[in-house]
Amino acid sequence: MLAQNFDAILFDAGGIFLLPDPTVLGPLLAYHGGDPSISVHVRAHYAGMAAKSAAGSTEGFWHEYNEAYVRSAGVPDEEVALAALVLERTRNAYTWRWPIPESLIALAGLRAMGMPMGVVSNASGQIAEVLARSGVCQEGDGPHTPMRVIVDSHVVGVAKPDPHIFDFALEHFEGIDRSRIAYVGDSVTMDIGGARAAGLHPILLDPYDDHAGADFQRVRSLEDLLT
Ligand SMILES: [Mg+2]
């Protein structure tokens, strides 16, 4: 079992637990000729992230993501520029709220193992609240999966790929060697790069094999941690 290689696991939130809500973005982009189905929009997120990573874009730059997302959702060429603009204007921190079903299953399994876990997210001050509202997790005991800490970049004033952001989580995992702590994210630039620089073991969630041949570990689903 992959999870047995680690004594703790830290997670990104966007793209790992939560996606930009496909039940909002589906109808939004259908106006521009896109396919509104949920599976198409789930795939579009990772296509967007692959394009964002290929461009080396950090948190503030979503141009490549937006264009790749709308193309992947089936928006025709002549509508891509406008649909990408509409996506940019509509998607906001609070629309990252749709919980990924496989991830919830995996969290339940990791919790049952007693795996120490935490979240480190580039966010806008909202991520802990949305994770709880969406039924994913909370800091400490509660109705969902307990996390030792949920770090929000807006709150701590440091964002990935700056490895210093992980220090705000790692103080809750004292005594565990960094090389035995996995960090699971969906951005090569921010998550793989940041976790590597922090001395953690980076893992990319790559459900559609967009990063074949990469020199870092990949999983197709968080459920792979349990197999
Ligand atoms: Mg992410």
mmCIF file with all atom_site columns, C-alpha atoms and ligand atoms in Angstrom:
data_model
loop_
_atom_site.group_PDB
_atom_site.id
_atom_site.type_symbol
_atom_site.label_atom_id
_atom_site.label_alt_id
_atom_site.label_comp_id
_atom_site.label_asym_id
_atom_site.label_entity_id
_atom_site.label_seq_id
_atom_site.pdbx_PDB_ins_code
_atom_site.Cartn_x
_atom_site.Cartn_y
_atom_site.Cartn_z
_atom_site.occupancy
_atom_site.B_iso_or_equiv
_atom_site.pdbx_formal_charge
_atom_site.auth_seq_id
_atom_site.auth_comp_id
_atom_site.auth_asym_id
_atom_site.auth_atom_id
_atom_site.pdbx_PDB_model_num
ATOM   1   C  CA . MET A 1 1   ? 0.000   0.000  0.000   1.00 0.00 ? 1   MET A CA 1
ATOM   2   C  CA . LEU A 1 2   ? 1.447   3.329  -1.108  1.00 0.00 ? 2   LEU A CA 1
ATOM   3   C  CA . ALA A 1 3   ? 0.333   5.102  2.066   1.00 0.00 ? 3   ALA A CA 1
ATOM   4   C  CA . GLN A 1 4   ? 2.520   2.767  4.133   1.00 0.00 ? 4   GLN A CA 1
ATOM   5   C  CA . ASN A 1 5   ? 5.586   4.505  2.673   1.00 0.00 ? 5   ASN A CA 1
ATOM   6   C  CA . PHE A 1 6   ? 4.635   7.597  4.663   1.00 0.00 ? 6   PHE A CA 1
ATOM   7   C  CA . ASP A 1 7   ? 4.178   8.600  8.297   1.00 0.00 ? 7   ASP A CA 1
ATOM   8   C  CA . ALA A 1 8   ? 1.999   11.586 7.410   1.00 0.00 ? 8   ALA A CA 1
ATOM   9   C  CA . ILE A 1 9   ? 0.296   13.012 4.327   1.00 0.00 ? 9   ILE A CA 1
ATOM   10  C  CA . LEU A 1 10  ? -0.316  16.656 3.482   1.00 0.00 ? 10  LEU A CA 1
ATOM   11  C  CA . PHE A 1 11  ? -2.733  17.615 0.735   1.00 0.00 ? 11  PHE A CA 1
ATOM   12  C  CA . ASP A 1 12  ? -3.416  20.489 -1.576  1.00 0.00 ? 12  ASP A CA 1
ATOM   13  C  CA . ALA A 1 13  ? -7.151  21.327 -1.565  1.00 0.00 ? 13  ALA A CA 1
ATOM   14  C  CA . GLY A 1 14  ? -8.073  22.593 -5.055  1.00 0.00 ? 14  GLY A CA 1
ATOM   15  C  CA . GLY A 1 15  ? -8.041  19.742 -7.557  1.00 0.00 ? 15  GLY A CA 1
ATOM   16  C  CA . ILE A 1 16  ? -7.372  17.254 -4.768  1.00 0.00 ? 16  ILE A CA 1
ATOM   17  C  CA . PHE A 1 17  ? -10.502 17.493 -2.610  1.00 0.00 ? 17  PHE A CA 1
ATOM   18  C  CA . LEU A 1 18  ? -12.502 20.200 -4.361  1.00 0.00 ? 18  LEU A CA 1
ATOM   19  C  CA . LEU A 1 19  ? -13.031 21.218 -7.989  1.00 0.00 ? 19  LEU A CA 1
ATOM   20  C  CA . PRO A 1 20  ? -14.497 24.401 -9.452  1.00 0.00 ? 20  PRO A CA 1
ATOM   21  C  CA . ASP A 1 21  ? -18.160 23.416 -9.271  1.00 0.00 ? 21  ASP A CA 1
ATOM   22  C  CA . PRO A 1 22  ? -19.051 21.638 -12.545 1.00 0.00 ? 22  PRO A CA 1
ATOM   23  C  CA . THR A 1 23  ? -22.756 22.127 -11.826 1.00 0.00 ? 23  THR A CA 1
ATOM   24  C  CA . VAL A 1 24  ? -22.107 25.872 -12.134 1.00 0.00 ? 24  VAL A CA 1
ATOM   25  C  CA . LEU A 1 25  ? -19.507 25.885 -14.901 1.00 0.00 ? 25  LEU A CA 1
ATOM   26  C  CA . GLY A 1 26  ? -21.298 23.285 -17.044 1.00 0.00 ? 26  GLY A CA 1
ATOM   27  C  CA . PRO A 1 27  ? -24.310 25.484 -17.851 1.00 0.00 ? 27  PRO A CA 1
ATOM   28  C  CA . LEU A 1 28  ? -22.046 28.554 -17.981 1.00 0.00 ? 28  LEU A CA 1
ATOM   29  C  CA . LEU A 1 29  ? -19.957 27.123 -20.800 1.00 0.00 ? 29  LEU A CA 1
ATOM   30  C  CA . ALA A 1 30  ? -22.856 25.345 -22.523 1.00 0.00 ? 30  ALA A CA 1
ATOM   31  C  CA . TYR A 1 31  ? -23.902 28.828 -23.688 1.00 0.00 ? 31  TYR A CA 1
ATOM   32  C  CA . HIS A 1 32  ? -20.597 28.877 -25.617 1.00 0.00 ? 32  HIS A CA 1
ATOM   33  C  CA . GLY A 1 33  ? -21.038 25.392 -27.043 1.00 0.00 ? 33  GLY A CA 1
ATOM   34  C  CA . GLY A 1 34  ? -19.427 23.416 -24.213 1.00 0.00 ? 34  GLY A CA 1
ATOM   35  C  CA . ASP A 1 35  ? -20.537 20.022 -22.911 1.00 0.00 ? 35  ASP A CA 1
ATOM   36  C  CA . PRO A 1 36  ? -22.123 20.556 -19.482 1.00 0.00 ? 36  PRO A CA 1
ATOM   37  C  CA . SER A 1 37  ? -21.605 17.026 -18.176 1.00 0.00 ? 37  SER A CA 1
ATOM   38  C  CA . ILE A 1 38  ? -19.783 16.625 -14.892 1.00 0.00 ? 38  ILE A CA 1
ATOM   39  C  CA . SER A 1 39  ? -17.261 14.082 -16.174 1.00 0.00 ? 39  SER A CA 1
ATOM   40  C  CA . VAL A 1 40  ? -16.251 16.438 -18.988 1.00 0.00 ? 40  VAL A CA 1
ATOM   41  C  CA . HIS A 1 41  ? -15.693 19.270 -16.518 1.00 0.00 ? 41  HIS A CA 1
ATOM   42  C  CA . VAL A 1 42  ? -13.711 17.111 -14.125 1.00 0.00 ? 42  VAL A CA 1
ATOM   43  C  CA . ARG A 1 43  ? -11.424 16.227 -17.009 1.00 0.00 ? 43  ARG A CA 1
ATOM   44  C  CA . ALA A 1 44  ? -11.280 19.899 -18.089 1.00 0.00 ? 44  ALA A CA 1
ATOM   45  C  CA . HIS A 1 45  ? -9.844  20.933 -14.712 1.00 0.00 ? 45  HIS A CA 1
ATOM   46  C  CA . TYR A 1 46  ? -6.830  18.619 -15.071 1.00 0.00 ? 46  TYR A CA 1
ATOM   47  C  CA . ALA A 1 47  ? -6.355  19.657 -18.710 1.00 0.00 ? 47  ALA A CA 1
ATOM   48  C  CA . GLY A 1 48  ? -6.278  23.218 -17.432 1.00 0.00 ? 48  GLY A CA 1
ATOM   49  C  CA . MET A 1 49  ? -3.772  22.372 -14.709 1.00 0.00 ? 49  MET A CA 1
ATOM   50  C  CA . ALA A 1 50  ? -1.528  20.561 -17.198 1.00 0.00 ? 50  ALA A CA 1
ATOM   51  C  CA . ALA A 1 51  ? -1.513  23.655 -19.433 1.00 0.00 ? 51  ALA A CA 1
ATOM   52  C  CA . LYS A 1 52  ? -0.878  25.908 -16.425 1.00 0.00 ? 52  LYS A CA 1
ATOM   53  C  CA . SER A 1 53  ? 2.013   23.716 -15.324 1.00 0.00 ? 53  SER A CA 1
ATOM   54  C  CA . ALA A 1 54  ? 3.460   23.549 -18.857 1.00 0.00 ? 54  ALA A CA 1
ATOM   55  C  CA . ALA A 1 55  ? 3.509   27.360 -18.895 1.00 0.00 ? 55  ALA A CA 1
ATOM   56  C  CA . GLY A 1 56  ? 5.193   27.432 -15.464 1.00 0.00 ? 56  GLY A CA 1
ATOM   57  C  CA . SER A 1 57  ? 2.394   29.684 -14.189 1.00 0.00 ? 57  SER A CA 1
ATOM   58  C  CA . THR A 1 58  ? 2.100   30.412 -10.473 1.00 0.00 ? 58  THR A CA 1
ATOM   59  C  CA . GLU A 1 59  ? -1.009  31.213 -8.472  1.00 0.00 ? 59  GLU A CA 1
ATOM   60  C  CA . GLY A 1 60  ? -2.051  34.498 -10.023 1.00 0.00 ? 60  GLY A CA 1
ATOM   61  C  CA . PHE A 1 61  ? -1.954  33.408 -13.664 1.00 0.00 ? 61  PHE A CA 1
ATOM   62  C  CA . TRP A 1 62  ? -4.824  31.371 -15.034 1.00 0.00 ? 62  TRP A CA 1
ATOM   63  C  CA . HIS A 1 63  ? -4.816  32.314 -18.762 1.00 0.00 ? 63  HIS A CA 1
ATOM   64  C  CA . GLU A 1 64  ? -3.508  28.959 -19.971 1.00 0.00 ? 64  GLU A CA 1
ATOM   65  C  CA . TYR A 1 65  ? -5.779  27.115 -17.536 1.00 0.00 ? 65  TYR A CA 1
ATOM   66  C  CA . ASN A 1 66  ? -8.883  28.949 -18.760 1.00 0.00 ? 66  ASN A CA 1
ATOM   67  C  CA . GLU A 1 67  ? -8.186  28.329 -22.438 1.00 0.00 ? 67  GLU A CA 1
ATOM   68  C  CA . ALA A 1 68  ? -7.311  24.669 -21.968 1.00 0.00 ? 68  ALA A CA 1
ATOM   69  C  CA . TYR A 1 69  ? -10.344 24.175 -19.710 1.00 0.00 ? 69  TYR A CA 1
ATOM   70  C  CA . VAL A 1 70  ? -12.871 25.549 -22.196 1.00 0.00 ? 70  VAL A CA 1
ATOM   71  C  CA . ARG A 1 71  ? -11.282 23.682 -25.118 1.00 0.00 ? 71  ARG A CA 1
ATOM   72  C  CA . SER A 1 72  ? -11.358 20.451 -23.116 1.00 0.00 ? 72  SER A CA 1
ATOM   73  C  CA . ALA A 1 73  ? -15.027 21.121 -22.292 1.00 0.00 ? 73  ALA A CA 1
ATOM   74  C  CA . GLY A 1 74  ? -15.762 21.171 -26.032 1.00 0.00 ? 74  GLY A CA 1
ATOM   75  C  CA . VAL A 1 75  ? -16.070 24.910 -26.643 1.00 0.00 ? 75  VAL A CA 1
ATOM   76  C  CA . PRO A 1 76  ? -15.429 25.469 -30.391 1.00 0.00 ? 76  PRO A CA 1
ATOM   77  C  CA . ASP A 1 77  ? -12.380 27.444 -31.540 1.00 0.00 ? 77  ASP A CA 1
ATOM   78  C  CA . GLU A 1 78  ? -14.260 30.613 -32.415 1.00 0.00 ? 78  GLU A CA 1
ATOM   79  C  CA . GLU A 1 79  ? -15.767 30.786 -28.911 1.00 0.00 ? 79  GLU A CA 1
ATOM   80  C  CA . VAL A 1 80  ? -12.633 29.921 -26.895 1.00 0.00 ? 80  VAL A CA 1
ATOM   81  C  CA . ALA A 1 81  ? -11.404 33.458 -26.205 1.00 0.00 ? 81  ALA A CA 1
ATOM   82  C  CA . LEU A 1 82  ? -14.758 34.733 -24.957 1.00 0.00 ? 82  LEU A CA 1
ATOM   83  C  CA . ALA A 1 83  ? -15.586 31.548 -23.040 1.00 0.00 ? 83  ALA A CA 1
ATOM   84  C  CA . ALA A 1 84  ? -12.181 31.702 -21.336 1.00 0.00 ? 84  ALA A CA 1
ATOM   85  C  CA . LEU A 1 85  ? -12.865 35.290 -20.291 1.00 0.00 ? 85  LEU A CA 1
ATOM   86  C  CA . VAL A 1 86  ? -16.300 34.341 -18.940 1.00 0.00 ? 86  VAL A CA 1
ATOM   87  C  CA . LEU A 1 87  ? -14.751 31.438 -17.045 1.00 0.00 ? 87  LEU A CA 1
ATOM   88  C  CA . GLU A 1 88  ? -12.111 33.750 -15.559 1.00 0.00 ? 88  GLU A CA 1
ATOM   89  C  CA . ARG A 1 89  ? -14.764 36.240 -14.413 1.00 0.00 ? 89  ARG A CA 1
ATOM   90  C  CA . THR A 1 90  ? -17.047 33.564 -12.950 1.00 0.00 ? 90  THR A CA 1
ATOM   91  C  CA . ARG A 1 91  ? -14.712 31.142 -11.215 1.00 0.00 ? 91  ARG A CA 1
ATOM   92  C  CA . ASN A 1 92  ? -13.790 32.470 -7.799  1.00 0.00 ? 92  ASN A CA 1
ATOM   93  C  CA . ALA A 1 93  ? -12.494 31.027 -4.547  1.00 0.00 ? 93  ALA A CA 1
ATOM   94  C  CA . TYR A 1 94  ? -15.993 30.104 -3.367  1.00 0.00 ? 94  TYR A CA 1
ATOM   95  C  CA . THR A 1 95  ? -16.800 28.110 -6.519  1.00 0.00 ? 95  THR A CA 1
ATOM   96  C  CA . TRP A 1 96  ? -14.007 25.621 -5.614  1.00 0.00 ? 96  TRP A CA 1
ATOM   97  C  CA . ARG A 1 97  ? -16.585 23.629 -3.650  1.00 0.00 ? 97  ARG A CA 1
ATOM   98  C  CA . TRP A 1 98  ? -17.441 20.381 -5.498  1.00 0.00 ? 98  TRP A CA 1
ATOM   99  C  CA . PRO A 1 99  ? -16.027 17.437 -3.531  1.00 0.00 ? 99  PRO A CA 1
ATOM   100 C  CA . ILE A 1 100 ? -14.293 14.738 -5.570  1.00 0.00 ? 100 ILE A CA 1
ATOM   101 C  CA . PRO A 1 101 ? -16.058 11.452 -4.698  1.00 0.00 ? 101 PRO A CA 1
ATOM   102 C  CA . GLU A 1 102 ? -12.943 9.237  -4.917  1.00 0.00 ? 102 GLU A CA 1
ATOM   103 C  CA . SER A 1 103 ? -11.071 11.600 -2.633  1.00 0.00 ? 103 SER A CA 1
ATOM   104 C  CA . LEU A 1 104 ? -13.725 11.352 0.078   1.00 0.00 ? 104 LEU A CA 1
ATOM   105 C  CA . ILE A 1 105 ? -13.517 7.554  -0.084  1.00 0.00 ? 105 ILE A CA 1
ATOM   106 C  CA . ALA A 1 106 ? -9.740  7.699  0.194   1.00 0.00 ? 106 ALA A CA 1
ATOM   107 C  CA . LEU A 1 107 ? -9.867  10.089 3.148   1.00 0.00 ? 107 LEU A CA 1
ATOM   108 C  CA . ALA A 1 108 ? -12.159 7.697  5.009   1.00 0.00 ? 108 ALA A CA 1
ATOM   109 C  CA . GLY A 1 109 ? -9.654  4.891  4.415   1.00 0.00 ? 109 GLY A CA 1
ATOM   110 C  CA . LEU A 1 110 ? -6.665  6.959  5.501   1.00 0.00 ? 110 LEU A CA 1
ATOM   111 C  CA . ARG A 1 111 ? -8.538  8.062  8.593   1.00 0.00 ? 111 ARG A CA 1
ATOM   112 C  CA . ALA A 1 112 ? -9.259  4.419  9.418   1.00 0.00 ? 112 ALA A CA 1
ATOM   113 C  CA . MET A 1 113 ? -5.505  3.727  9.147   1.00 0.00 ? 113 MET A CA 1
ATOM   114 C  CA . GLY A 1 114 ? -4.848  6.503  11.644  1.00 0.00 ? 114 GLY A CA 1
ATOM   115 C  CA . MET A 1 115 ? -2.762  8.424  9.110   1.00 0.00 ? 115 MET A CA 1
ATOM   116 C  CA . PRO A 1 116 ? -1.801  11.897 10.369  1.00 0.00 ? 116 PRO A CA 1
ATOM   117 C  CA . MET A 1 117 ? -3.014  14.406 7.751   1.00 0.00 ? 117 MET A CA 1
ATOM   118 C  CA . GLY A 1 118 ? -3.118  18.105 6.977   1.00 0.00 ? 118 GLY A CA 1
ATOM   119 C  CA . VAL A 1 119 ? -3.953  20.576 4.210   1.00 0.00 ? 119 VAL A CA 1
ATOM   120 C  CA . VAL A 1 120 ? -1.699  23.232 2.656   1.00 0.00 ? 120 VAL A CA 1
ATOM   121 C  CA . SER A 1 121 ? -3.623  25.355 0.132   1.00 0.00 ? 121 SER A CA 1
ATOM   122 C  CA . ASN A 1 122 ? -3.043  28.466 -1.923  1.00 0.00 ? 122 ASN A CA 1
ATOM   123 C  CA . ALA A 1 123 ? -6.377  30.052 -1.127  1.00 0.00 ? 123 ALA A CA 1
ATOM   124 C  CA . SER A 1 124 ? -8.182  33.277 -0.276  1.00 0.00 ? 124 SER A CA 1
ATOM   125 C  CA . GLY A 1 125 ? -8.961  32.886 3.407   1.00 0.00 ? 125 GLY A CA 1
ATOM   126 C  CA . GLN A 1 126 ? -11.976 30.679 2.683   1.00 0.00 ? 126 GLN A CA 1
ATOM   127 C  CA . ILE A 1 127 ? -10.585 27.187 2.280   1.00 0.00 ? 127 ILE A CA 1
ATOM   128 C  CA . ALA A 1 128 ? -11.175 25.788 5.784   1.00 0.00 ? 128 ALA A CA 1
ATOM   129 C  CA . GLU A 1 129 ? -14.790 26.914 5.720   1.00 0.00 ? 129 GLU A CA 1
ATOM   130 C  CA . VAL A 1 130 ? -15.465 25.520 2.256   1.00 0.00 ? 130 VAL A CA 1
ATOM   131 C  CA . LEU A 1 131 ? -13.781 22.188 3.054   1.00 0.00 ? 131 LEU A CA 1
ATOM   132 C  CA . ALA A 1 132 ? -16.107 21.844 6.048   1.00 0.00 ? 132 ALA A CA 1
ATOM   133 C  CA . ARG A 1 133 ? -19.254 23.000 4.201   1.00 0.00 ? 133 ARG A CA 1
ATOM   134 C  CA . SER A 1 134 ? -18.506 20.568 1.367   1.00 0.00 ? 134 SER A CA 1
ATOM   135 C  CA . GLY A 1 135 ? -18.167 17.672 3.794   1.00 0.00 ? 135 GLY A CA 1
ATOM   136 C  CA . VAL A 1 136 ? -14.462 17.015 3.303   1.00 0.00 ? 136 VAL A CA 1
ATOM   137 C  CA . CYS A 1 137 ? -12.591 17.777 6.517   1.00 0.00 ? 137 CYS A CA 1
ATOM   138 C  CA . GLN A 1 138 ? -11.986 20.163 9.380   1.00 0.00 ? 138 GLN A CA 1
ATOM   139 C  CA . GLU A 1 139 ? -9.166  21.000 11.767  1.00 0.00 ? 139 GLU A CA 1
ATOM   140 C  CA . GLY A 1 140 ? -9.420  18.619 14.694  1.00 0.00 ? 140 GLY A CA 1
ATOM   141 C  CA . ASP A 1 141 ? -12.441 16.516 15.591  1.00 0.00 ? 141 ASP A CA 1
ATOM   142 C  CA . GLY A 1 142 ? -15.761 17.126 13.886  1.00 0.00 ? 142 GLY A CA 1
ATOM   143 C  CA . PRO A 1 143 ? -18.288 15.640 11.493  1.00 0.00 ? 143 PRO A CA 1
ATOM   144 C  CA . HIS A 1 144 ? -15.793 15.107 8.638   1.00 0.00 ? 144 HIS A CA 1
ATOM   145 C  CA . THR A 1 145 ? -12.222 13.806 8.351   1.00 0.00 ? 145 THR A CA 1
ATOM   146 C  CA . PRO A 1 146 ? -10.012 15.389 11.034  1.00 0.00 ? 146 PRO A CA 1
ATOM   147 C  CA . MET A 1 147 ? -6.937  17.279 9.849   1.00 0.00 ? 147 MET A CA 1
ATOM   148 C  CA . ARG A 1 148 ? -4.179  18.327 12.209  1.00 0.00 ? 148 ARG A CA 1
ATOM   149 C  CA . VAL A 1 149 ? -4.021  21.678 10.439  1.00 0.00 ? 149 VAL A CA 1
ATOM   150 C  CA . ILE A 1 150 ? -5.486  23.471 7.424   1.00 0.00 ? 150 ILE A CA 1
ATOM   151 C  CA . VAL A 1 151 ? -3.050  26.104 6.104   1.00 0.00 ? 151 VAL A CA 1
ATOM   152 C  CA . ASP A 1 152 ? -4.508  28.863 3.890   1.00 0.00 ? 152 ASP A CA 1
ATOM   153 C  CA . SER A 1 153 ? -1.891  30.934 2.049   1.00 0.00 ? 153 SER A CA 1
ATOM   154 C  CA . HIS A 1 154 ? -3.951  34.100 2.439   1.00 0.00 ? 154 HIS A CA 1
ATOM   155 C  CA . VAL A 1 155 ? -4.038  33.635 6.206   1.00 0.00 ? 155 VAL A CA 1
ATOM   156 C  CA . VAL A 1 156 ? -0.326  32.855 6.668   1.00 0.00 ? 156 VAL A CA 1
ATOM   157 C  CA . GLY A 1 157 ? 0.949   35.290 4.034   1.00 0.00 ? 157 GLY A CA 1
ATOM   158 C  CA . VAL A 1 158 ? 3.080   32.772 2.135   1.00 0.00 ? 158 VAL A CA 1
ATOM   159 C  CA . ALA A 1 159 ? 2.030   30.834 -0.984  1.00 0.00 ? 159 ALA A CA 1
ATOM   160 C  CA . LYS A 1 160 ? 3.341   27.781 -2.821  1.00 0.00 ? 160 LYS A CA 1
ATOM   161 C  CA . PRO A 1 161 ? 5.792   27.293 -4.476  1.00 0.00 ? 161 PRO A CA 1
ATOM   162 C  CA . ASP A 1 162 ? 7.542   29.084 -1.580  1.00 0.00 ? 162 ASP A CA 1
ATOM   163 C  CA . PRO A 1 163 ? 8.527   26.097 0.597   1.00 0.00 ? 163 PRO A CA 1
ATOM   164 C  CA . HIS A 1 164 ? 8.148   28.231 3.739   1.00 0.00 ? 164 HIS A CA 1
ATOM   165 C  CA . ILE A 1 165 ? 4.356   27.745 3.594   1.00 0.00 ? 165 ILE A CA 1
ATOM   166 C  CA . PHE A 1 166 ? 4.856   24.094 4.627   1.00 0.00 ? 166 PHE A CA 1
ATOM   167 C  CA . ASP A 1 167 ? 6.466   25.198 7.911   1.00 0.00 ? 167 ASP A CA 1
ATOM   168 C  CA . PHE A 1 168 ? 3.021   26.312 9.133   1.00 0.00 ? 168 PHE A CA 1
ATOM   169 C  CA . ALA A 1 169 ? 1.826   22.717 8.728   1.00 0.00 ? 169 ALA A CA 1
ATOM   170 C  CA . LEU A 1 170 ? 4.974   20.870 9.747   1.00 0.00 ? 170 LEU A CA 1
ATOM   171 C  CA . GLU A 1 171 ? 4.932   22.333 13.249  1.00 0.00 ? 171 GLU A CA 1
ATOM   172 C  CA . HIS A 1 172 ? 1.929   20.019 13.769  1.00 0.00 ? 172 HIS A CA 1
ATOM   173 C  CA . PHE A 1 173 ? 3.938   16.951 12.674  1.00 0.00 ? 173 PHE A CA 1
ATOM   174 C  CA . GLU A 1 174 ? 6.949   17.230 14.949  1.00 0.00 ? 174 GLU A CA 1
ATOM   175 C  CA . GLY A 1 175 ? 9.142   14.152 15.145  1.00 0.00 ? 175 GLY A CA 1
ATOM   176 C  CA . ILE A 1 176 ? 8.269   12.958 11.638  1.00 0.00 ? 176 ILE A CA 1
ATOM   177 C  CA . ASP A 1 177 ? 11.081  13.102 9.097   1.00 0.00 ? 177 ASP A CA 1
ATOM   178 C  CA . ARG A 1 178 ? 10.175  15.308 6.134   1.00 0.00 ? 178 ARG A CA 1
ATOM   179 C  CA . SER A 1 179 ? 11.134  12.607 3.661   1.00 0.00 ? 179 SER A CA 1
ATOM   180 C  CA . ARG A 1 180 ? 8.413   10.420 5.234   1.00 0.00 ? 180 ARG A CA 1
ATOM   181 C  CA . ILE A 1 181 ? 5.748   13.063 4.662   1.00 0.00 ? 181 ILE A CA 1
ATOM   182 C  CA . ALA A 1 182 ? 3.956   13.046 1.305   1.00 0.00 ? 182 ALA A CA 1
ATOM   183 C  CA . TYR A 1 183 ? 2.464   16.135 -0.274  1.00 0.00 ? 183 TYR A CA 1
ATOM   184 C  CA . VAL A 1 184 ? -0.259  15.450 -2.831  1.00 0.00 ? 184 VAL A CA 1
ATOM   185 C  CA . GLY A 1 185 ? -1.129  18.214 -5.292  1.00 0.00 ? 185 GLY A CA 1
ATOM   186 C  CA . ASP A 1 186 ? -2.218  18.831 -8.874  1.00 0.00 ? 186 ASP A CA 1
ATOM   187 C  CA . SER A 1 187 ? 0.277   21.502 -9.968  1.00 0.00 ? 187 SER A CA 1
ATOM   188 C  CA . VAL A 1 188 ? 3.795   20.652 -11.104 1.00 0.00 ? 188 VAL A CA 1
ATOM   189 C  CA . THR A 1 189 ? 4.964   24.233 -10.609 1.00 0.00 ? 189 THR A CA 1
ATOM   190 C  CA . MET A 1 190 ? 3.421   24.985 -7.235  1.00 0.00 ? 190 MET A CA 1
ATOM   191 C  CA . ASP A 1 191 ? 2.917   21.590 -5.582  1.00 0.00 ? 191 ASP A CA 1
ATOM   192 C  CA . ILE A 1 192 ? 5.695   19.341 -6.878  1.00 0.00 ? 192 ILE A CA 1
ATOM   193 C  CA . GLY A 1 193 ? 8.151   22.240 -6.937  1.00 0.00 ? 193 GLY A CA 1
ATOM   194 C  CA . GLY A 1 194 ? 7.188   23.599 -3.533  1.00 0.00 ? 194 GLY A CA 1
ATOM   195 C  CA . ALA A 1 195 ? 7.101   20.225 -1.797  1.00 0.00 ? 195 ALA A CA 1
ATOM   196 C  CA . ARG A 1 196 ? 10.461  19.234 -3.252  1.00 0.00 ? 196 ARG A CA 1
ATOM   197 C  CA . ALA A 1 197 ? 12.027  22.462 -2.060  1.00 0.00 ? 197 ALA A CA 1
ATOM   198 C  CA . ALA A 1 198 ? 10.595  21.799 1.409   1.00 0.00 ? 198 ALA A CA 1
ATOM   199 C  CA . GLY A 1 199 ? 12.138  18.304 1.522   1.00 0.00 ? 199 GLY A CA 1
ATOM   200 C  CA . LEU A 1 200 ? 8.783   16.527 1.401   1.00 0.00 ? 200 LEU A CA 1
ATOM   201 C  CA . HIS A 1 201 ? 7.869   13.618 -0.904  1.00 0.00 ? 201 HIS A CA 1
ATOM   202 C  CA . PRO A 1 202 ? 5.795   15.137 -3.740  1.00 0.00 ? 202 PRO A CA 1
ATOM   203 C  CA . ILE A 1 203 ? 2.994   13.229 -5.471  1.00 0.00 ? 203 ILE A CA 1
ATOM   204 C  CA . LEU A 1 204 ? 0.979   14.582 -8.401  1.00 0.00 ? 204 LEU A CA 1
ATOM   205 C  CA . LEU A 1 205 ? -2.685  13.680 -8.764  1.00 0.00 ? 205 LEU A CA 1
ATOM   206 C  CA . ASP A 1 206 ? -2.772  13.023 -12.512 1.00 0.00 ? 206 ASP A CA 1
ATOM   207 C  CA . PRO A 1 207 ? -6.060  11.216 -13.265 1.00 0.00 ? 207 PRO A CA 1
ATOM   208 C  CA . TYR A 1 208 ? -5.737  11.446 -17.051 1.00 0.00 ? 208 TYR A CA 1
ATOM   209 C  CA . ASP A 1 209 ? -2.041  10.609 -17.409 1.00 0.00 ? 209 ASP A CA 1
ATOM   210 C  CA . ASP A 1 210 ? -1.259  14.115 -18.649 1.00 0.00 ? 210 ASP A CA 1
ATOM   211 C  CA . HIS A 1 211 ? 2.273   13.888 -17.219 1.00 0.00 ? 211 HIS A CA 1
ATOM   212 C  CA . ALA A 1 212 ? 3.501   10.525 -18.534 1.00 0.00 ? 212 ALA A CA 1
ATOM   213 C  CA . GLY A 1 213 ? 7.267   10.160 -18.134 1.00 0.00 ? 213 GLY A CA 1
ATOM   214 C  CA . ALA A 1 214 ? 7.498   12.739 -15.356 1.00 0.00 ? 214 ALA A CA 1
ATOM   215 C  CA . ASP A 1 215 ? 10.372  12.384 -12.864 1.00 0.00 ? 215 ASP A CA 1
ATOM   216 C  CA . PHE A 1 216 ? 8.072   12.471 -9.827  1.00 0.00 ? 216 PHE A CA 1
ATOM   217 C  CA . GLN A 1 217 ? 5.496   10.096 -8.400  1.00 0.00 ? 217 GLN A CA 1
ATOM   218 C  CA . ARG A 1 218 ? 1.950   10.256 -9.740  1.00 0.00 ? 218 ARG A CA 1
ATOM   219 C  CA . VAL A 1 219 ? -1.390  8.748  -8.713  1.00 0.00 ? 219 VAL A CA 1
ATOM   220 C  CA . ARG A 1 220 ? -4.571  8.544  -10.779 1.00 0.00 ? 220 ARG A CA 1
ATOM   221 C  CA . SER A 1 221 ? -6.817  8.906  -7.728  1.00 0.00 ? 221 SER A CA 1
ATOM   222 C  CA . LEU A 1 222 ? -6.307  9.430  -4.010  1.00 0.00 ? 222 LEU A CA 1
ATOM   223 C  CA . GLU A 1 223 ? -7.640  5.894  -3.704  1.00 0.00 ? 223 GLU A CA 1
ATOM   224 C  CA . ASP A 1 224 ? -4.284  4.763  -5.146  1.00 0.00 ? 224 ASP A CA 1
ATOM   225 C  CA . LEU A 1 225 ? -2.782  5.680  -1.756  1.00 0.00 ? 225 LEU A CA 1
ATOM   226 C  CA . LEU A 1 226 ? -4.738  2.750  -0.311  1.00 0.00 ? 226 LEU A CA 1
ATOM   227 C  CA . THR A 1 227 ? -3.769  0.109  -2.878  1.00 0.00 ? 227 THR A CA 1
HETATM 228 MG MG . MG  B 2 .   ? -4.474  22.461 -6.598  1.00 0.00 ? 1   MG  B MG 1
#
